[in-house]
PDB file of C-alpha atoms in Angstrom:
ATOM      1  CA  MET H   1       6.826  -0.490 -31.275  1.00 78.00           C
ATOM      2  CA  ASP H   2       3.225   1.103 -31.104  1.00 83.00           C
ATOM      3  CA  TYR H   3       1.890   2.099 -28.267  1.00 87.00           C
ATOM      4  CA  LEU H   4       5.329   3.362 -26.362  1.00 90.00           C
ATOM      5  CA  GLY H   5       3.957   6.822 -25.702  1.00 93.00           C
ATOM      6  CA  TYR H   6       1.195   4.730 -23.192  1.00 94.00           C
ATOM      7  CA  LEU H   7       3.744   1.806 -22.022  1.00 95.00           C
ATOM      8  CA  ILE H   8       6.082   4.397 -21.684  1.00 95.00           C
ATOM      9  CA  SER H   9       4.259   6.689 -18.711  1.00 95.00           C
ATOM     10  CA  GLY H  10       2.179   3.520 -17.459  1.00 95.00           C
ATOM     11  CA  TRP H  11       5.576   1.819 -16.412  1.00 96.00           C
ATOM     12  CA  GLY H  12       6.847   5.141 -16.434  1.00 97.00           C
ATOM     13  CA  VAL H  13       3.739   6.239 -12.833  1.00 97.00           C
ATOM     14  CA  VAL H  14       3.756   3.053 -11.577  1.00 97.00           C
ATOM     15  CA  LEU H  15       7.785   2.385 -11.219  1.00 97.00           C
ATOM     16  CA  VAL H  16       8.311   6.535 -10.340  1.00 97.00           C
ATOM     17  CA  ALA H  17       5.572   6.846  -7.426  1.00 97.00           C
ATOM     18  CA  VAL H  18       6.587   3.765  -6.086  1.00 97.00           C
ATOM     19  CA  ALA H  19      10.568   4.392  -5.646  1.00 97.00           C
ATOM     20  CA  VAL H  20       9.644   7.589  -4.531  1.00 97.00           C
ATOM     21  CA  TYR H  21       7.657   6.032  -2.144  1.00 97.00           C
ATOM     22  CA  ALA H  22      10.571   4.077  -0.994  1.00 96.00           C
ATOM     23  CA  PHE H  23      12.304   7.325  -0.433  1.00 95.00           C
ATOM     24  CA  SER H  24       9.749   9.197   1.190  1.00 96.00           C
ATOM     25  CA  LEU H  25       9.158   5.349   4.147  1.00 95.00           C
ATOM     26  CA  LEU H  26      13.169   5.306   4.492  1.00 94.00           C
ATOM     27  CA  ARG H  27      13.592   9.162   5.340  1.00 93.00           C
ATOM     28  CA  ARG H  28      10.585   9.103   7.652  1.00 92.00           C
ATOM     29  CA  GLY H  29      12.302   6.238   9.848  1.00 90.00           C
ATOM     30  CA  ARG H  30      15.639   6.866   9.998  1.00 89.00           C
ATOM     31  CA  ALA H  31      14.646  11.141  10.767  1.00 89.00           C
ATOM     32  CA  LEU H  32      11.708   9.228  12.593  1.00 87.00           C
ATOM     33  CA  THR H  33      14.716   6.975  14.731  1.00 86.00           C
ATOM     34  CA  ALA H  34      16.542   9.601  15.771  1.00 83.00           C
ATOM     35  CA  ARG H  35      13.896  11.013  18.166  1.00 80.00           C
ATOM     36  CA  VAL H  36      12.925   6.809  20.156  1.00 78.00           C
ATOM     37  CA  PRO H  37      15.864   6.014  22.998  1.00 75.00           C
ATOM     38  CA  ALA H  38      17.363   2.834  20.707  1.00 73.00           C
ATOM     39  CA  ASP H  39      16.123   0.152  23.198  1.00 71.00           C
ATOM     40  CA  ARG H  40      12.123   1.223  21.976  1.00 67.00           C
ATOM     41  CA  ARG H  41      13.660   0.324  18.752  1.00 67.00           C
ATOM     42  CA  ARG H  42      12.591  -3.158  17.644  1.00 67.00           C
ATOM     43  CA  TRP H  43      13.075  -4.523  14.744  1.00 63.00           C
ATOM     44  CA  MET H  44      15.142  -2.447  13.595  1.00 58.00           C
ATOM     45  CA  THR H  45      18.692  -0.889  12.503  1.00 57.00           C
ATOM     46  CA  THR H  46      20.519   1.244  14.713  1.00 54.00           C
ATOM     47  CA  ASP H  47      23.706   2.344  15.678  1.00 51.00           C
ATOM     48  CA  ASP H  48      26.944   1.097  15.201  1.00 46.00           C
TER      49      ASP H  48
ATOM     50  CA  MET V   1      38.716   7.316   8.142  1.00 42.00           C
ATOM     51  CA  SER V   2      35.643   5.112   7.171  1.00 41.00           C
ATOM     52  CA  THR V   3      34.859   3.473   3.775  1.00 44.00           C
ATOM     53  CA  ALA V   4      32.243   1.889   2.686  1.00 43.00           C
ATOM     54  CA  LEU V   5      33.110  -1.369   3.981  1.00 46.00           C
ATOM     55  CA  SER V   6      33.287  -0.143   7.825  1.00 48.00           C
ATOM     56  CA  ARG V   7      30.955   2.500   7.910  1.00 51.00           C
ATOM     57  CA  PRO V   8      28.623   2.408  10.909  1.00 52.00           C
ATOM     58  CA  HIS V   9      24.952   1.595  10.391  1.00 59.00           C
ATOM     59  CA  VAL V  10      22.586   5.170  10.451  1.00 63.00           C
ATOM     60  CA  ALA V  11      19.084   3.662  12.526  1.00 73.00           C
ATOM     61  CA  SER V  12      16.990   2.701   9.807  1.00 79.00           C
ATOM     62  CA  THR V  13      13.902   1.181  10.019  1.00 81.00           C
ATOM     63  CA  SER V  14      16.297  -1.599   7.445  1.00 83.00           C
ATOM     64  CA  SER V  15      17.043  -4.627   8.597  1.00 85.00           C
ATOM     65  CA  LYS V  16      17.974  -7.562   6.609  1.00 87.00           C
ATOM     66  CA  LEU V  17      14.704  -8.543   6.331  1.00 89.00           C
ATOM     67  CA  THR V  18      14.568  -6.192   3.907  1.00 88.00           C
ATOM     68  CA  LEU V  19      17.019  -5.548   2.492  1.00 92.00           C
ATOM     69  CA  VAL V  20      17.111  -9.661   1.548  1.00 93.00           C
ATOM     70  CA  LEU V  21      13.118  -8.494  -0.110  1.00 93.00           C
ATOM     71  CA  GLY V  22      15.321  -5.684  -1.334  1.00 95.00           C
ATOM     72  CA  VAL V  23      16.784  -7.263  -3.486  1.00 96.00           C
ATOM     73  CA  ALA V  24      15.385  -9.737  -4.384  1.00 96.00           C
ATOM     74  CA  SER V  25      12.397  -7.045  -4.834  1.00 96.00           C
ATOM     75  CA  LEU V  26      14.316  -4.976  -6.981  1.00 96.00           C
ATOM     76  CA  LEU V  27      16.100  -8.433  -9.441  1.00 97.00           C
ATOM     77  CA  GLY V  28      12.583  -9.537  -9.765  1.00 97.00           C
ATOM     78  CA  LEU V  29      11.113  -6.237 -11.703  1.00 96.00           C
ATOM     79  CA  ALA V  30      14.378  -6.478 -14.058  1.00 97.00           C
ATOM     80  CA  VAL V  31      13.196  -9.370 -14.653  1.00 97.00           C
ATOM     81  CA  LEU V  32       9.784  -8.802 -14.941  1.00 96.00           C
ATOM     82  CA  LEU V  33      10.603  -5.686 -17.402  1.00 96.00           C
ATOM     83  CA  VAL V  34      12.364  -8.076 -19.487  1.00 96.00           C
ATOM     84  CA  PHE V  35      10.420 -10.344 -19.034  1.00 94.00           C
ATOM     85  CA  SER V  36       7.656  -7.963 -21.098  1.00 93.00           C
ATOM     86  CA  PHE V  37       9.365  -5.922 -23.349  1.00 93.00           C
ATOM     87  CA  VAL V  38      10.933  -7.806 -25.206  1.00 93.00           C
ATOM     88  CA  LEU V  39      10.014 -12.835 -23.860  1.00 91.00           C
ATOM     89  CA  THR V  40       6.843 -12.820 -24.868  1.00 87.00           C
ATOM     90  CA  ASP V  41       5.309 -10.875 -28.187  1.00 82.00           C
ATOM     91  CA  PRO V  42       2.084  -8.242 -28.582  1.00 84.00           C
ATOM     92  CA  ASP V  43      -1.705  -9.699 -28.380  1.00 78.00           C
ATOM     93  CA  GLN V  44      -2.400 -10.833 -31.772  1.00 73.00           C
ATOM     94  CA  ARG V  45      -5.824 -12.651 -32.092  1.00 69.00           C
ATOM     95  CA  VAL V  46      -7.455 -13.621 -35.108  1.00 62.00           C
ATOM     96  CA  PHE V  47     -11.474 -14.076 -34.730  1.00 60.00           C
ATOM     97  CA  GLU V  48     -12.026 -16.182 -37.554  1.00 63.00           C
ATOM     98  CA  ARG V  49     -15.020 -15.057 -38.911  1.00 61.00           C
ATOM     99  CA  GLY V  50     -15.550 -17.430 -41.891  1.00 67.00           C
ATOM    100  CA  ALA V  51     -15.405 -18.118 -45.330  1.00 65.00           C
ATOM    101  CA  ASP V  52     -16.424 -15.251 -46.969  1.00 68.00           C
ATOM    102  CA  LEU V  53     -14.747 -12.630 -44.567  1.00 64.00           C
ATOM    103  CA  GLU V  54     -11.793 -11.176 -44.289  1.00 64.00           C
ATOM    104  CA  PRO V  55     -10.359 -12.302 -40.471  1.00 57.00           C
ATOM    105  CA  LEU V  56     -10.388 -10.272 -37.301  1.00 58.00           C
ATOM    106  CA  LEU V  57      -7.088  -8.708 -35.326  1.00 58.00           C
ATOM    107  CA  THR V  58      -9.097  -9.240 -32.362  1.00 65.00           C
ATOM    108  CA  GLY V  59      -5.223  -8.309 -29.952  1.00 72.00           C
ATOM    109  CA  GLN V  60      -4.326  -5.699 -27.819  1.00 80.00           C
ATOM    110  CA  GLY V  61      -1.169  -5.241 -29.981  1.00 83.00           C
ATOM    111  CA  ASP V  62       1.614  -4.217 -28.263  1.00 85.00           C
ATOM    112  CA  ALA V  63      -0.945  -2.561 -25.478  1.00 88.00           C
ATOM    113  CA  VAL V  64      -0.906  -6.016 -23.753  1.00 89.00           C
ATOM    114  CA  ARG V  65       2.097  -4.549 -22.256  1.00 93.00           C
ATOM    115  CA  LEU V  66       0.347  -2.611 -19.850  1.00 94.00           C
ATOM    116  CA  LEU V  67      -1.440  -5.030 -17.912  1.00 92.00           C
ATOM    117  CA  TYR V  68       1.845  -6.609 -16.975  1.00 94.00           C
ATOM    118  CA  VAL V  69       2.254  -3.944 -13.762  1.00 96.00           C
ATOM    119  CA  HIS V  70      -1.938  -2.842 -14.557  1.00 95.00           C
ATOM    120  CA  PHE V  71      -3.485  -6.710 -13.317  1.00 93.00           C
ATOM    121  CA  PRO V  72       0.439  -7.339 -10.640  1.00 96.00           C
ATOM    122  CA  VAL V  73      -0.768  -3.746  -8.718  1.00 97.00           C
ATOM    123  CA  ALA V  74      -5.319  -4.618  -9.391  1.00 95.00           C
ATOM    124  CA  MET V  75      -3.847  -7.605  -7.165  1.00 95.00           C
ATOM    125  CA  VAL V  76      -1.595  -5.714  -4.592  1.00 96.00           C
ATOM    126  CA  THR V  77      -4.019  -3.647  -4.343  1.00 96.00           C
ATOM    127  CA  TYR V  78      -7.152  -6.626  -3.160  1.00 95.00           C
ATOM    128  CA  ILE V  79      -4.280  -7.588  -0.909  1.00 96.00           C
ATOM    129  CA  ALA V  80      -3.456  -5.128   0.856  1.00 97.00           C
ATOM    130  CA  PHE V  81      -6.886  -3.395   1.520  1.00 96.00           C
ATOM    131  CA  THR V  82      -7.793  -7.276   2.493  1.00 96.00           C
ATOM    132  CA  LEU V  83      -5.438  -7.061   4.968  1.00 97.00           C
ATOM    133  CA  ASN V  84      -6.691  -3.456   5.881  1.00 96.00           C
ATOM    134  CA  ALA V  85      -9.450  -5.432   6.979  1.00 96.00           C
ATOM    135  CA  ILE V  86      -7.985  -8.142   9.129  1.00 96.00           C
ATOM    136  CA  GLY V  87      -6.297  -5.888  11.542  1.00 95.00           C
ATOM    137  CA  SER V  88      -8.814  -3.874  11.294  1.00 95.00           C
ATOM    138  CA  ILE V  89     -11.348  -7.086  13.047  1.00 95.00           C
ATOM    139  CA  ALA V  90      -7.974  -7.584  15.095  1.00 94.00           C
ATOM    140  CA  VAL V  91      -8.400  -4.183  17.078  1.00 94.00           C
ATOM    141  CA  LEU V  92     -11.241  -4.028  17.374  1.00 94.00           C
ATOM    142  CA  TRP V  93     -11.810  -7.971  19.157  1.00 92.00           C
ATOM    143  CA  LYS V  94      -8.305  -7.402  20.878  1.00 88.00           C
ATOM    144  CA  LYS V  95      -7.599  -3.069  20.971  1.00 86.00           C
ATOM    145  CA  SER V  96      -3.401  -4.962  19.487  1.00 86.00           C
ATOM    146  CA  THR V  97      -1.412  -2.103  18.846  1.00 88.00           C
ATOM    147  CA  TRP V  98       0.603  -4.268  16.651  1.00 90.00           C
ATOM    148  CA  TRP V  99      -3.000  -4.596  14.580  1.00 93.00           C
ATOM    149  CA  ASP V 100      -3.681  -1.378  14.021  1.00 94.00           C
ATOM    150  CA  ASN V 101      -0.383  -0.189  13.005  1.00 93.00           C
ATOM    151  CA  THR V 102      -0.165  -3.453  10.893  1.00 95.00           C
ATOM    152  CA  ALA V 103      -3.608  -1.770   9.523  1.00 96.00           C
ATOM    153  CA  ALA V 104      -2.424   1.762   9.191  1.00 96.00           C
ATOM    154  CA  ALA V 105       0.481   0.777   6.944  1.00 96.00           C
ATOM    155  CA  ALA V 106      -1.596  -1.532   5.099  1.00 97.00           C
ATOM    156  CA  ALA V 107      -4.302   0.966   3.887  1.00 96.00           C
ATOM    157  CA  GLU V 108      -1.427   4.199   2.668  1.00 97.00           C
ATOM    158  CA  VAL V 109       0.396   1.165   0.593  1.00 97.00           C
ATOM    159  CA  GLY V 110      -2.920  -0.074  -0.347  1.00 97.00           C
ATOM    160  CA  VAL V 111      -4.260   3.263  -1.141  1.00 97.00           C
ATOM    161  CA  LEU V 112      -0.794   4.023  -3.059  1.00 97.00           C
ATOM    162  CA  PHE V 113      -1.170   0.928  -5.264  1.00 97.00           C
ATOM    163  CA  CYS V 114      -4.699   1.814  -5.753  1.00 97.00           C
ATOM    164  CA  GLY V 115      -4.100   5.002  -7.621  1.00 97.00           C
ATOM    165  CA  LEU V 116      -1.835   3.698  -9.809  1.00 97.00           C
ATOM    166  CA  THR V 117      -4.387   1.235 -10.744  1.00 96.00           C
ATOM    167  CA  LEU V 118      -6.875   3.339 -11.462  1.00 96.00           C
ATOM    168  CA  ALA V 119      -3.354   5.518 -13.433  1.00 96.00           C
ATOM    169  CA  THR V 120      -2.890   2.562 -15.404  1.00 96.00           C
ATOM    170  CA  GLY V 121      -6.259   1.283 -16.076  1.00 94.00           C
ATOM    171  CA  SER V 122      -6.824   4.603 -17.809  1.00 94.00           C
ATOM    172  CA  ILE V 123      -3.483   4.786 -19.632  1.00 95.00           C
ATOM    173  CA  TRP V 124      -4.639   1.397 -21.494  1.00 92.00           C
ATOM    174  CA  GLY V 125      -7.523   3.156 -22.820  1.00 90.00           C
ATOM    175  CA  ARG V 126      -7.699   6.087 -24.587  1.00 90.00           C
ATOM    176  CA  PRO V 127      -5.405   3.177 -27.064  1.00 89.00           C
ATOM    177  CA  ILE V 128      -7.200  -0.200 -26.353  1.00 86.00           C
ATOM    178  CA  TRP V 129     -11.492   1.994 -25.552  1.00 85.00           C
ATOM    179  CA  ASN V 130     -10.649   4.958 -27.508  1.00 85.00           C
ATOM    180  CA  THR V 131     -10.968   6.360 -23.584  1.00 87.00           C
ATOM    181  CA  TRP V 132      -9.421   7.476 -20.803  1.00 90.00           C
ATOM    182  CA  TRP V 133     -11.598   7.458 -19.269  1.00 87.00           C
ATOM    183  CA  LYS V 134     -16.080   6.430 -18.165  1.00 86.00           C
ATOM    184  CA  TRP V 135     -18.693   7.820 -15.951  1.00 86.00           C
ATOM    185  CA  GLY V 136     -20.802   4.839 -14.720  1.00 81.00           C
ATOM    186  CA  ASP V 137     -18.661   1.992 -15.515  1.00 85.00           C
ATOM    187  CA  VAL V 138     -18.983  -0.819 -12.119  1.00 89.00           C
ATOM    188  CA  ARG V 139     -15.260  -0.880 -12.623  1.00 90.00           C
ATOM    189  CA  LEU V 140     -14.401   2.205 -12.446  1.00 91.00           C
ATOM    190  CA  MET V 141     -16.213   3.785  -9.656  1.00 92.00           C
ATOM    191  CA  THR V 142     -16.306   1.084  -7.310  1.00 93.00           C
ATOM    192  CA  THR V 143     -12.414   1.547  -7.897  1.00 94.00           C
ATOM    193  CA  THR V 144     -12.659   5.090  -7.290  1.00 95.00           C
ATOM    194  CA  ILE V 145     -14.999   4.772  -4.279  1.00 95.00           C
ATOM    195  CA  LEU V 146     -11.968   2.296  -2.527  1.00 95.00           C
ATOM    196  CA  PHE V 147      -9.473   4.595  -4.071  1.00 96.00           C
ATOM    197  CA  LEU V 148     -11.517   7.567  -1.701  1.00 96.00           C
ATOM    198  CA  ILE V 149     -12.521   6.322   0.776  1.00 96.00           C
ATOM    199  CA  PHE V 150      -8.620   4.736   1.925  1.00 96.00           C
ATOM    200  CA  ILE V 151      -7.882   8.968   2.183  1.00 96.00           C
ATOM    201  CA  GLY V 152     -10.770   9.515   4.072  1.00 95.00           C
ATOM    202  CA  TYR V 153      -9.528   6.714   6.072  1.00 95.00           C
ATOM    203  CA  LEU V 154      -5.545   8.137   5.535  1.00 95.00           C
ATOM    204  CA  ALA V 155      -7.492  11.431   6.671  1.00 95.00           C
ATOM    205  CA  TYR V 156      -9.579  11.057   9.712  1.00 93.00           C
ATOM    206  CA  ARG V 157      -6.878   8.712  11.481  1.00 92.00           C
ATOM    207  CA  ARG V 158      -4.289  12.409  11.864  1.00 91.00           C
ATOM    208  CA  THR V 159      -7.145  14.272  12.899  1.00 91.00           C
ATOM    209  CA  MET V 160      -7.356  12.617  16.557  1.00 84.00           C
ATOM    210  CA  SER V 161      -4.412  12.078  19.022  1.00 79.00           C
ATOM    211  CA  ASP V 162      -5.563  10.325  21.019  1.00 84.00           C
ATOM    212  CA  SER V 163      -4.534   6.175  19.701  1.00 83.00           C
ATOM    213  CA  ARG V 164      -6.522   3.682  21.720  1.00 87.00           C
ATOM    214  CA  VAL V 165      -9.861   6.191  20.499  1.00 90.00           C
ATOM    215  CA  ARG V 166      -7.913   6.327  17.102  1.00 91.00           C
ATOM    216  CA  ALA V 167      -7.887   3.387  16.687  1.00 91.00           C
ATOM    217  CA  LYS V 168     -11.289   2.355  17.660  1.00 92.00           C
ATOM    218  CA  ARG V 169     -12.807   4.275  14.486  1.00 94.00           C
ATOM    219  CA  SER V 170     -10.779   3.874  12.052  1.00 94.00           C
ATOM    220  CA  ALA V 171     -11.266  -0.264  12.466  1.00 95.00           C
ATOM    221  CA  VAL V 172     -14.885   1.419  11.941  1.00 95.00           C
ATOM    222  CA  VAL V 173     -13.866   2.740   8.863  1.00 95.00           C
ATOM    223  CA  GLY V 174     -11.591  -0.024   6.938  1.00 95.00           C
ATOM    224  CA  LEU V 175     -14.315  -2.063   7.197  1.00 95.00           C
ATOM    225  CA  ILE V 176     -17.005  -0.462   6.441  1.00 94.00           C
ATOM    226  CA  GLY V 177     -13.986   0.640   2.928  1.00 93.00           C
ATOM    227  CA  ALA V 178     -13.477  -3.703   3.251  1.00 93.00           C
ATOM    228  CA  ILE V 179     -17.344  -4.290   1.961  1.00 93.00           C
ATOM    229  CA  ASN V 180     -16.267  -2.255  -1.284  1.00 91.00           C
ATOM    230  CA  ILE V 181     -14.170  -4.934  -2.390  1.00 93.00           C
ATOM    231  CA  PRO V 182     -16.001  -6.915  -2.625  1.00 93.00           C
ATOM    232  CA  ILE V 183     -18.202  -5.370  -5.036  1.00 92.00           C
ATOM    233  CA  VAL V 184     -14.777  -3.817  -6.958  1.00 90.00           C
ATOM    234  CA  TYR V 185     -13.348  -7.483  -7.868  1.00 88.00           C
ATOM    235  CA  LYS V 186     -18.121  -9.121  -9.354  1.00 86.00           C
ATOM    236  CA  SER V 187     -18.580  -5.812 -10.468  1.00 85.00           C
ATOM    237  CA  VAL V 188     -17.832  -7.419 -14.248  1.00 82.00           C
ATOM    238  CA  ASP V 189     -19.649 -10.534 -13.166  1.00 82.00           C
ATOM    239  CA  TRP V 190     -23.230  -8.340 -12.057  1.00 82.00           C
ATOM    240  CA  TRP V 191     -22.690  -6.166 -13.789  1.00 81.00           C
ATOM    241  CA  GLN V 192     -21.361  -7.089 -17.518  1.00 75.00           C
ATOM    242  CA  ASN V 193     -22.841  -4.752 -19.196  1.00 73.00           C
ATOM    243  CA  ARG V 194     -21.819  -1.850 -17.206  1.00 71.00           C
ATOM    244  CA  THR V 195     -18.408  -1.931 -18.172  1.00 73.00           C
ATOM    245  CA  LEU V 196     -16.079  -2.349 -20.435  1.00 73.00           C
ATOM    246  CA  HIS V 197     -14.126  -4.630 -18.382  1.00 74.00           C
ATOM    247  CA  GLN V 198     -13.363  -7.966 -19.333  1.00 71.00           C
ATOM    248  CA  GLN V 199     -14.778 -10.729 -16.672  1.00 67.00           C
ATOM    249  CA  SER V 200     -11.345 -12.371 -14.716  1.00 66.00           C
ATOM    250  CA  THR V 201      -8.731 -12.938 -17.388  1.00 65.00           C
ATOM    251  CA  LEU V 202      -7.032 -15.635 -15.155  1.00 63.00           C
ATOM    252  CA  ARG V 203     -10.566 -17.420 -13.991  1.00 64.00           C
ATOM    253  CA  ASN V 204     -11.618 -17.399 -18.027  1.00 63.00           C
ATOM    254  CA  ARG V 205      -8.642 -18.801 -18.966  1.00 65.00           C
ATOM    255  CA  SER V 206      -8.061 -16.063 -21.715  1.00 65.00           C
ATOM    256  CA  VAL V 207      -4.564 -15.930 -21.658  1.00 67.00           C
ATOM    257  CA  GLU V 208      -2.197 -19.287 -21.647  1.00 69.00           C
ATOM    258  CA  ASP V 209       1.540 -19.496 -22.061  1.00 83.00           C
ATOM    259  CA  LEU V 210       4.513 -16.529 -22.201  1.00 88.00           C
ATOM    260  CA  THR V 211       0.854 -14.401 -21.451  1.00 88.00           C
ATOM    261  CA  LEU V 212      -0.012 -16.379 -18.484  1.00 89.00           C
ATOM    262  CA  PHE V 213       3.005 -16.504 -16.715  1.00 91.00           C
ATOM    263  CA  THR V 214       4.811 -13.238 -17.715  1.00 93.00           C
ATOM    264  CA  MET V 215       0.757 -12.269 -14.947  1.00 92.00           C
ATOM    265  CA  ILE V 216       0.865 -14.502 -12.702  1.00 93.00           C
ATOM    266  CA  PHE V 217       5.050 -13.484 -12.547  1.00 95.00           C
ATOM    267  CA  GLY V 218       4.360  -9.627 -11.631  1.00 96.00           C
ATOM    268  CA  MET V 219       1.946 -10.231  -9.117  1.00 96.00           C
ATOM    269  CA  VAL V 220       4.336 -12.697  -7.100  1.00 97.00           C
ATOM    270  CA  VAL V 221       7.392  -9.154  -7.929  1.00 97.00           C
ATOM    271  CA  PHE V 222       4.749  -6.285  -7.027  1.00 97.00           C
ATOM    272  CA  MET V 223       3.767  -8.697  -3.912  1.00 97.00           C
ATOM    273  CA  ALA V 224       7.301  -9.050  -2.552  1.00 97.00           C
ATOM    274  CA  ILE V 225       7.973  -5.027  -3.365  1.00 97.00           C
ATOM    275  CA  PHE V 226       4.552  -4.444  -1.217  1.00 97.00           C
ATOM    276  CA  ALA V 227       6.191  -7.065   1.936  1.00 97.00           C
ATOM    277  CA  TRP V 228       8.998  -4.368   1.952  1.00 96.00           C
ATOM    278  CA  LEU V 229       6.761  -1.167   1.304  1.00 97.00           C
ATOM    279  CA  MET V 230       4.531  -2.358   3.983  1.00 96.00           C
ATOM    280  CA  VAL V 231       8.014  -3.851   6.676  1.00 94.00           C
ATOM    281  CA  HIS V 232       9.559   0.119   6.390  1.00 94.00           C
ATOM    282  CA  ARG V 233       6.386   2.136   6.907  1.00 95.00           C
ATOM    283  CA  PHE V 234       4.723  -0.294  10.095  1.00 94.00           C
ATOM    284  CA  ARG V 235       8.059  -0.421  11.705  1.00 92.00           C
ATOM    285  CA  ILE V 236       7.677   3.462  10.723  1.00 92.00           C
ATOM    286  CA  GLY V 237       3.920   3.310  12.707  1.00 91.00           C
ATOM    287  CA  TRP V 238       5.583   1.404  15.196  1.00 88.00           C
ATOM    288  CA  LEU V 239       8.496   4.831  15.979  1.00 89.00           C
ATOM    289  CA  GLU V 240       5.452   6.747  15.991  1.00 88.00           C
ATOM    290  CA  HIS V 241       3.613   5.317  18.965  1.00 85.00           C
ATOM    291  CA  GLN V 242       7.186   5.339  20.596  1.00 84.00           C
ATOM    292  CA  THR V 243       7.663   8.708  20.107  1.00 83.00           C
ATOM    293  CA  GLU V 244       4.048   9.419  21.855  1.00 79.00           C
ATOM    294  CA  THR V 245       4.656   6.865  24.986  1.00 76.00           C
ATOM    295  CA  VAL V 246       8.017   8.486  25.610  1.00 70.00           C
ATOM    296  CA  GLY V 247       6.141  12.052  25.370  1.00 68.00           C
ATOM    297  CA  LEU V 248       3.273  10.449  27.578  1.00 66.00           C
ATOM    298  CA  GLU V 249       5.500   9.246  30.083  1.00 69.00           C
ATOM    299  CA  ALA V 250       7.906  12.704  29.702  1.00 69.00           C
ATOM    300  CA  ALA V 251       4.558  14.630  30.465  1.00 69.00           C
ATOM    301  CA  ILE V 252       3.907  11.510  33.935  1.00 73.00           C
ATOM    302  CA  ILE V 253       6.795  12.532  35.098  1.00 77.00           C
ATOM    303  CA  GLU V 254       6.453  15.558  35.044  1.00 76.00           C
ATOM    304  CA  ARG V 255       3.170  16.453  36.355  1.00 80.00           C
ATOM    305  CA  ARG V 256       3.717  14.118  39.017  1.00 81.00           C
ATOM    306  CA  ALA V 257       7.599  15.969  39.747  1.00 80.00           C
ATOM    307  CA  GLN V 258       5.110  19.739  39.772  1.00 81.00           C
ATOM    308  CA  THR V 259       3.016  17.564  41.697  1.00 83.00           C
ATOM    309  CA  SER V 260       4.955  16.226  44.703  1.00 81.00           C
ATOM    310  CA  ALA V 261       7.104  19.816  44.354  1.00 81.00           C
ATOM    311  CA  ALA V 262       3.766  21.601  45.184  1.00 82.00           C
ATOM    312  CA  ILE V 263       2.461  19.483  48.643  1.00 84.00           C
ATOM    313  CA  SER V 264       6.814  19.374  49.923  1.00 82.00           C
ATOM    314  CA  ASP V 265       5.728  23.275  49.225  1.00 82.00           C
ATOM    315  CA  ALA V 266       2.181  23.255  51.494  1.00 83.00           C
ATOM    316  CA  VAL V 267       3.757  21.398  53.728  1.00 82.00           C
ATOM    317  CA  THR V 268       6.030  23.210  54.613  1.00 82.00           C
ATOM    318  CA  ASP V 269       5.009  26.320  54.141  1.00 81.00           C
ATOM    319  CA  SER V 270       1.502  25.150  56.606  1.00 81.00           C
ATOM    320  CA  ARG V 271       4.759  23.802  59.185  1.00 79.00           C
ATOM    321  CA  SER V 272       6.062  27.900  59.250  1.00 79.00           C
ATOM    322  CA  SER V 273       2.164  28.694  59.467  1.00 78.00           C
ATOM    323  CA  ALA V 274       1.639  26.511  62.506  1.00 75.00           C
ATOM    324  CA  GLU V 275       4.995  27.768  63.903  1.00 74.00           C
ATOM    325  CA  THR V 276       4.420  31.361  63.616  1.00 71.00           C
ATOM    326  CA  GLY V 277       1.101  30.453  65.043  1.00 64.00           C
ATOM    327  CA  SER V 278       2.643  29.183  67.881  1.00 61.00           C
ATOM    328  CA  ASP V 279       5.102  31.893  68.356  1.00 60.00           C
TER     329      ASP V 279
END
């Protein structure tokens, strides 16, 4: 396959950036839910 | 002993909706990779130049596989910033916290996708145009300006603590940024001689069959990813708003307690001084 380095770089930068951002959102979400009373968390999973 | 199945839920911004969206996005991404790298052929279009000349190979070869990610990411950028504009209008019209939160979430996710549009475009441009970057290319410049405006939007939001003022002022900045969206989109039509970009691939129907299907399928997959990111980012904004509100309410209760304590102290003092005076 031609241009393999460009293909890996292009797809890689997108997949890695989206994955890192997605994990950062999950971490921010978990940290914030711990600070908000359960009755004020709408739509989200709460502690069992 | 807890197992994976009986493990209690950890409080988070996840829900059944995000679970379904997340699984669908990952499956879609896997299928998109198969289409992009296995099922589609390299671009090997040939331009016939007449009987006395050799046919000219005009296709991009395997570099076309970069467009299966560059095009969807660019489309999601437009959608994200358009959503920010809709949210900004709703904020100014209805003073809605929900829409302010939506606009902020769309701007943050949009900045990510806009950055990725510039990065993938640059990586694609190197083998096809023989350059990473071209100052003066109107599509590149207008996209870069859009990117910088929304980085400014996010930075500006962080400078204000009053949520009402922040919502109103950032909505104005968001709408200023939105003016650039149609300019970016139409730049290749308006300034055809000042860009390396071709005109709209889909509108001109310059691709077909599996190439066209893969581009559109990629757009659907990245829209699902965008939706997943938006839902989580929106909920984070909601939680941030709640922490601000809880903090404000606690401060009001504390202030009221201090005021009532000060009043009762003053009343006690005045009574005792009155009793001392009468003695």
